[in-house]
Each structure stands twice: as structure tokens, then as C-alpha cells.
Short mmCIF file of C-alpha atoms in Angstrom, two decimals:
data_model
loop_
_atom_site.label_atom_id
_atom_site.label_comp_id
_atom_site.label_asym_id
_atom_site.label_seq_id
_atom_site.Cartn_x
_atom_site.Cartn_y
_atom_site.Cartn_z
CA UNK A 20 -60.63 95.99 139.09
CA UNK A 21 -61.54 98.86 140.89
CA UNK A 22 -63.68 99.24 144.01
CA UNK A 23 -65.47 101.78 144.22
CA UNK A 24 -65.39 103.39 147.07
CA UNK A 25 -68.38 103.19 149.02
CA UNK A 26 -67.55 99.44 150.00
CA UNK A 27 -63.93 100.25 151.53
CA UNK A 28 -65.40 102.66 153.26
CA UNK A 29 -66.91 100.72 155.92
CA UNK A 30 -67.77 102.10 159.00
CA UNK A 31 -64.23 100.79 161.30
CA UNK A 32 -62.48 102.79 159.07
CA UNK A 33 -65.20 105.87 159.55
CA UNK A 34 -64.79 105.22 163.00
CA UNK A 35 -61.07 105.25 162.70
CA UNK A 36 -61.02 108.61 161.27
CA UNK A 37 -63.22 109.96 163.81
CA UNK A 38 -61.70 108.35 166.86
CA UNK A 39 -58.52 109.68 165.27
CA UNK A 40 -59.28 113.48 164.51
CA UNK A 41 -60.66 113.98 167.37
CA UNK A 42 -57.87 112.43 169.26
CA UNK A 43 -55.77 114.67 167.60
CA UNK A 44 -57.48 117.37 168.38
CA UNK A 45 -57.29 116.67 172.11
CA UNK A 46 -53.39 116.10 171.73
CA UNK A 47 -53.52 119.64 170.50
CA UNK A 48 -55.65 120.90 172.67
CA UNK A 49 -53.35 119.07 175.07
CA UNK A 50 -50.24 120.16 173.94
CA UNK A 51 -51.23 124.01 174.30
CA UNK A 52 -52.04 123.71 177.51
CA UNK A 53 -49.34 122.48 178.47
CA UNK A 54 -46.66 125.22 176.98
CA UNK A 55 -49.27 128.13 178.65
CA UNK A 56 -48.76 126.61 181.84
CA UNK A 57 -45.55 126.78 180.87
CA UNK A 58 -45.34 130.15 180.47
CA UNK A 59 -47.17 130.70 183.14
CA UNK A 60 -45.39 128.91 186.08
CA UNK A 61 -41.60 129.04 184.83
CA UNK A 62 -41.14 131.11 181.24
CA UNK A 63 -37.86 133.32 181.15
CA UNK A 64 -37.40 134.84 177.94
CA UNK A 65 -34.15 132.96 177.47
CA UNK A 66 -34.73 129.96 179.34
CA UNK A 67 -35.27 127.10 176.99
CA UNK A 68 -38.69 124.65 178.07
CA UNK A 69 -36.88 121.91 180.39
CA UNK A 70 -38.49 118.99 182.43
CA UNK A 71 -41.46 118.00 183.34
CA UNK A 72 -43.00 119.63 180.88
CA UNK A 73 -40.51 119.05 178.11
CA UNK A 74 -41.25 115.75 178.59
CA UNK A 75 -44.72 115.72 178.68
CA UNK A 76 -44.66 117.38 174.87
CA UNK A 77 -42.43 114.78 173.81
CA UNK A 78 -45.55 111.93 174.90
CA UNK A 79 -47.84 113.96 173.64
CA UNK A 80 -46.28 114.29 170.24
CA UNK A 81 -45.41 110.81 170.25
CA UNK A 82 -48.81 110.25 170.29
CA UNK A 83 -49.96 112.46 167.44
CA UNK A 84 -48.37 110.45 165.69
CA UNK A 85 -50.38 107.22 166.13
CA UNK A 86 -53.35 109.47 165.91
CA UNK A 87 -51.92 110.78 162.79
CA UNK A 88 -51.05 107.44 161.54
CA UNK A 89 -54.41 105.94 162.51
CA UNK A 90 -55.83 109.42 160.61
CA UNK A 91 -54.19 108.79 157.65
CA UNK A 92 -55.21 105.08 157.00
CA UNK A 93 -58.73 105.48 157.44
CA UNK A 94 -57.66 108.28 154.36
CA UNK A 95 -56.37 105.44 152.96
CA UNK A 96 -59.96 103.19 152.88
CA UNK A 97 -61.86 106.65 151.71
#
């Protein structure tokens, strides 16, 4: 028995999708801001990104993975 999309696409899944997409966008903006801050303050052509910038970027990467998982779950319900 096939379930119609409208029955699976609940308001909760819709809110999860919107919140996850906004979260991914916000985390992406923060990620770019950290890179820009590093470039303005401490960038040297031959040095890799170091702490504390690298640590912040790693935390943002983990948060974006969680937000992306939420978005995938919401899309699965679509």
C-alpha cells in the first residue's frame, strides 16, 4: 500500500526541514566569517590555519553535519 506524499509530509517534518536549512545557511555564514577573520588577522601564505580558528571551524563542521542529517530526514519524509 503506497502512502501519499501529503500524508507523510507532516508539519513537523516541514518545520524540521526549514530549521535545518536555515541552520545550514547560518553555519555556512559563520564558517566563512571565521575564515575571513583568520585571513584578516593572522593569514600568512605558507602557514596552515591553526588554533583557535581551526577548532572553531571543526565545531562548525560537526554542527553542519547534524543540521544536514536533519535536512535529509525531512527530505525523506517528502
